[in-house]
Amino acid sequence: MRTELHRQHTSALTGVRNLGILAHVDAGKTTVTERILYATGTTHKRGEVHDGTTITDFDSQERDRGITIFAAAVSCTWAGHRINLIDTPGHVDFADEVERSLRVLDGAIAVFDAVAGVEPQSESVWRQADRHAVPRIAFVNKLDRAGADLDTAVASIRERLHVIPLVVQLPIGYEDGFTGVVDLLRMRALVWADGSGTYEEGDVPDELRDEAQRRRRLLEETVAELHPGALEEFCARSELSGRTLAGALRELTRTGEGVVVLCGSAYRNRGVEPLLEAVVAYLPSPLDVPPVRGTLGEAVQERAADPAAPFAALAFKVNATATGRLTYLRVYSGTIRKGETVLDVGARRSERIGRILRVQADRHVDVDTAVAGDIVAVIGPKAARAGATLCAPDAPLVLEPPTVADPVVSVA
Ligand code: GDP
């Protein structure tokens, strides 16, 4: 029998985004991450920026973010959605860790530099994400830099990544004059209000109206070409409604046939709010992704993101911290309650879940349960390694074939 609690858990899952940020070193991954934490109020309550530059205000907050820089995953809240930001190590020496982090996320933002475009490392991480079929949106960063050009960066995405760019914004100005974007879905100008990262919405400036219309048309034609449902509407009306366009963009993101492209300057805190809106609009929730597959001996099992199914989670990182030995889990199915005992299948060992924590930028928040789709850290397991499957003792399965055990990282 499905309980009311189960129904609530399931509907809450539609608001979860397990998100990674992929980038070439220096493209701005750290800055984008920090601006997201800032925009979501995790490191700074919005509306508290008074005078002085935002950068300075922001930097003063950075000193408090002790947990964030060591966390394998940080939870924040945006417009009623829970966004779990999962760290994807950029360094090739951590190949296992990169693979595992790609495995536990449901979607990603690929960050590119508006001057350099696609760089070799962004190409390799893109290929890795392809192998894991991770739905992605692209953020062309650093539009404030001398020589920045969205079109050139978009051309390099098309040519080097062999994916069809679906550009949903037109920049208003470049370099120091980069003051906003035209949102091509709403056909409205979003102008950065100040350094706080918020924007004000207004009419498309006269001088950009023709160009914005041309680009909207191009977007509609590209989408109609790729998406049968959109094509039907396009043929009938020779244009697409915003609703059809948004639905088709979501679908093309899920299948990887196209990549939605946004732009901004993370450093100047410009463009991160529309980016978060796109995360919520286009990237999937844990309910939208295919069930995870596990094995038990020769048998393959599928587990859907169902809070009522037997519990199964993958430990994707283990950190020794001042709070204790944190085992980061992606819960794939079922529900775990504080105090329960689970089985580490590979090690054939029982482990007790003493505490369940949501890791935020500057604190750990204790919760009583974690359900399918969640990313949490637990304290209690004494020996579980990254890569271990933790599951209900009466419903064992292995989510990841055993490899050389990863070390426990000490960050205390
Ligand atoms: P990561 O290596 O990808 O994590 O990149 P960082 O976020 O550390 O950024 C690399 C450098 O680029 C730093 O010096 C940042 O201050 C700078 N940077 C990041 N975003 C922007 C931006 O939007 N504009 C400009 N001009 N510089 C940026």
Short mmCIF file of N, CA, C and O in Angstrom, two decimals, residues 111 146 166 200 301 329:
data_model
loop_
_atom_site.label_atom_id
_atom_site.label_comp_id
_atom_site.label_asym_id
_atom_site.label_seq_id
_atom_site.Cartn_x
_atom_site.Cartn_y
_atom_site.Cartn_z
N VAL A 111 30.80 24.30 -18.30
CA VAL A 111 31.22 25.71 -18.34
C VAL A 111 32.34 25.88 -19.36
O VAL A 111 33.31 25.12 -19.36
N ALA A 146 38.02 40.63 -22.47
CA ALA A 146 38.37 41.21 -23.77
C ALA A 146 38.41 40.07 -24.79
O ALA A 146 39.02 39.03 -24.54
N LEU A 166 21.74 24.86 -28.82
CA LEU A 166 20.41 25.49 -28.83
C LEU A 166 20.55 26.75 -27.98
O LEU A 166 20.42 26.72 -26.76
N GLU A 200 16.67 42.52 -13.72
CA GLU A 200 15.37 43.14 -13.93
C GLU A 200 14.93 42.82 -15.34
O GLU A 200 15.73 42.83 -16.27
N GLN A 301 19.54 -6.57 -11.80
CA GLN A 301 18.30 -6.02 -11.26
C GLN A 301 18.21 -4.54 -11.58
O GLN A 301 19.22 -3.87 -11.61
N LEU A 329 26.53 9.43 0.14
CA LEU A 329 25.71 8.41 -0.53
C LEU A 329 24.82 9.03 -1.59
O LEU A 329 24.24 10.09 -1.37
#
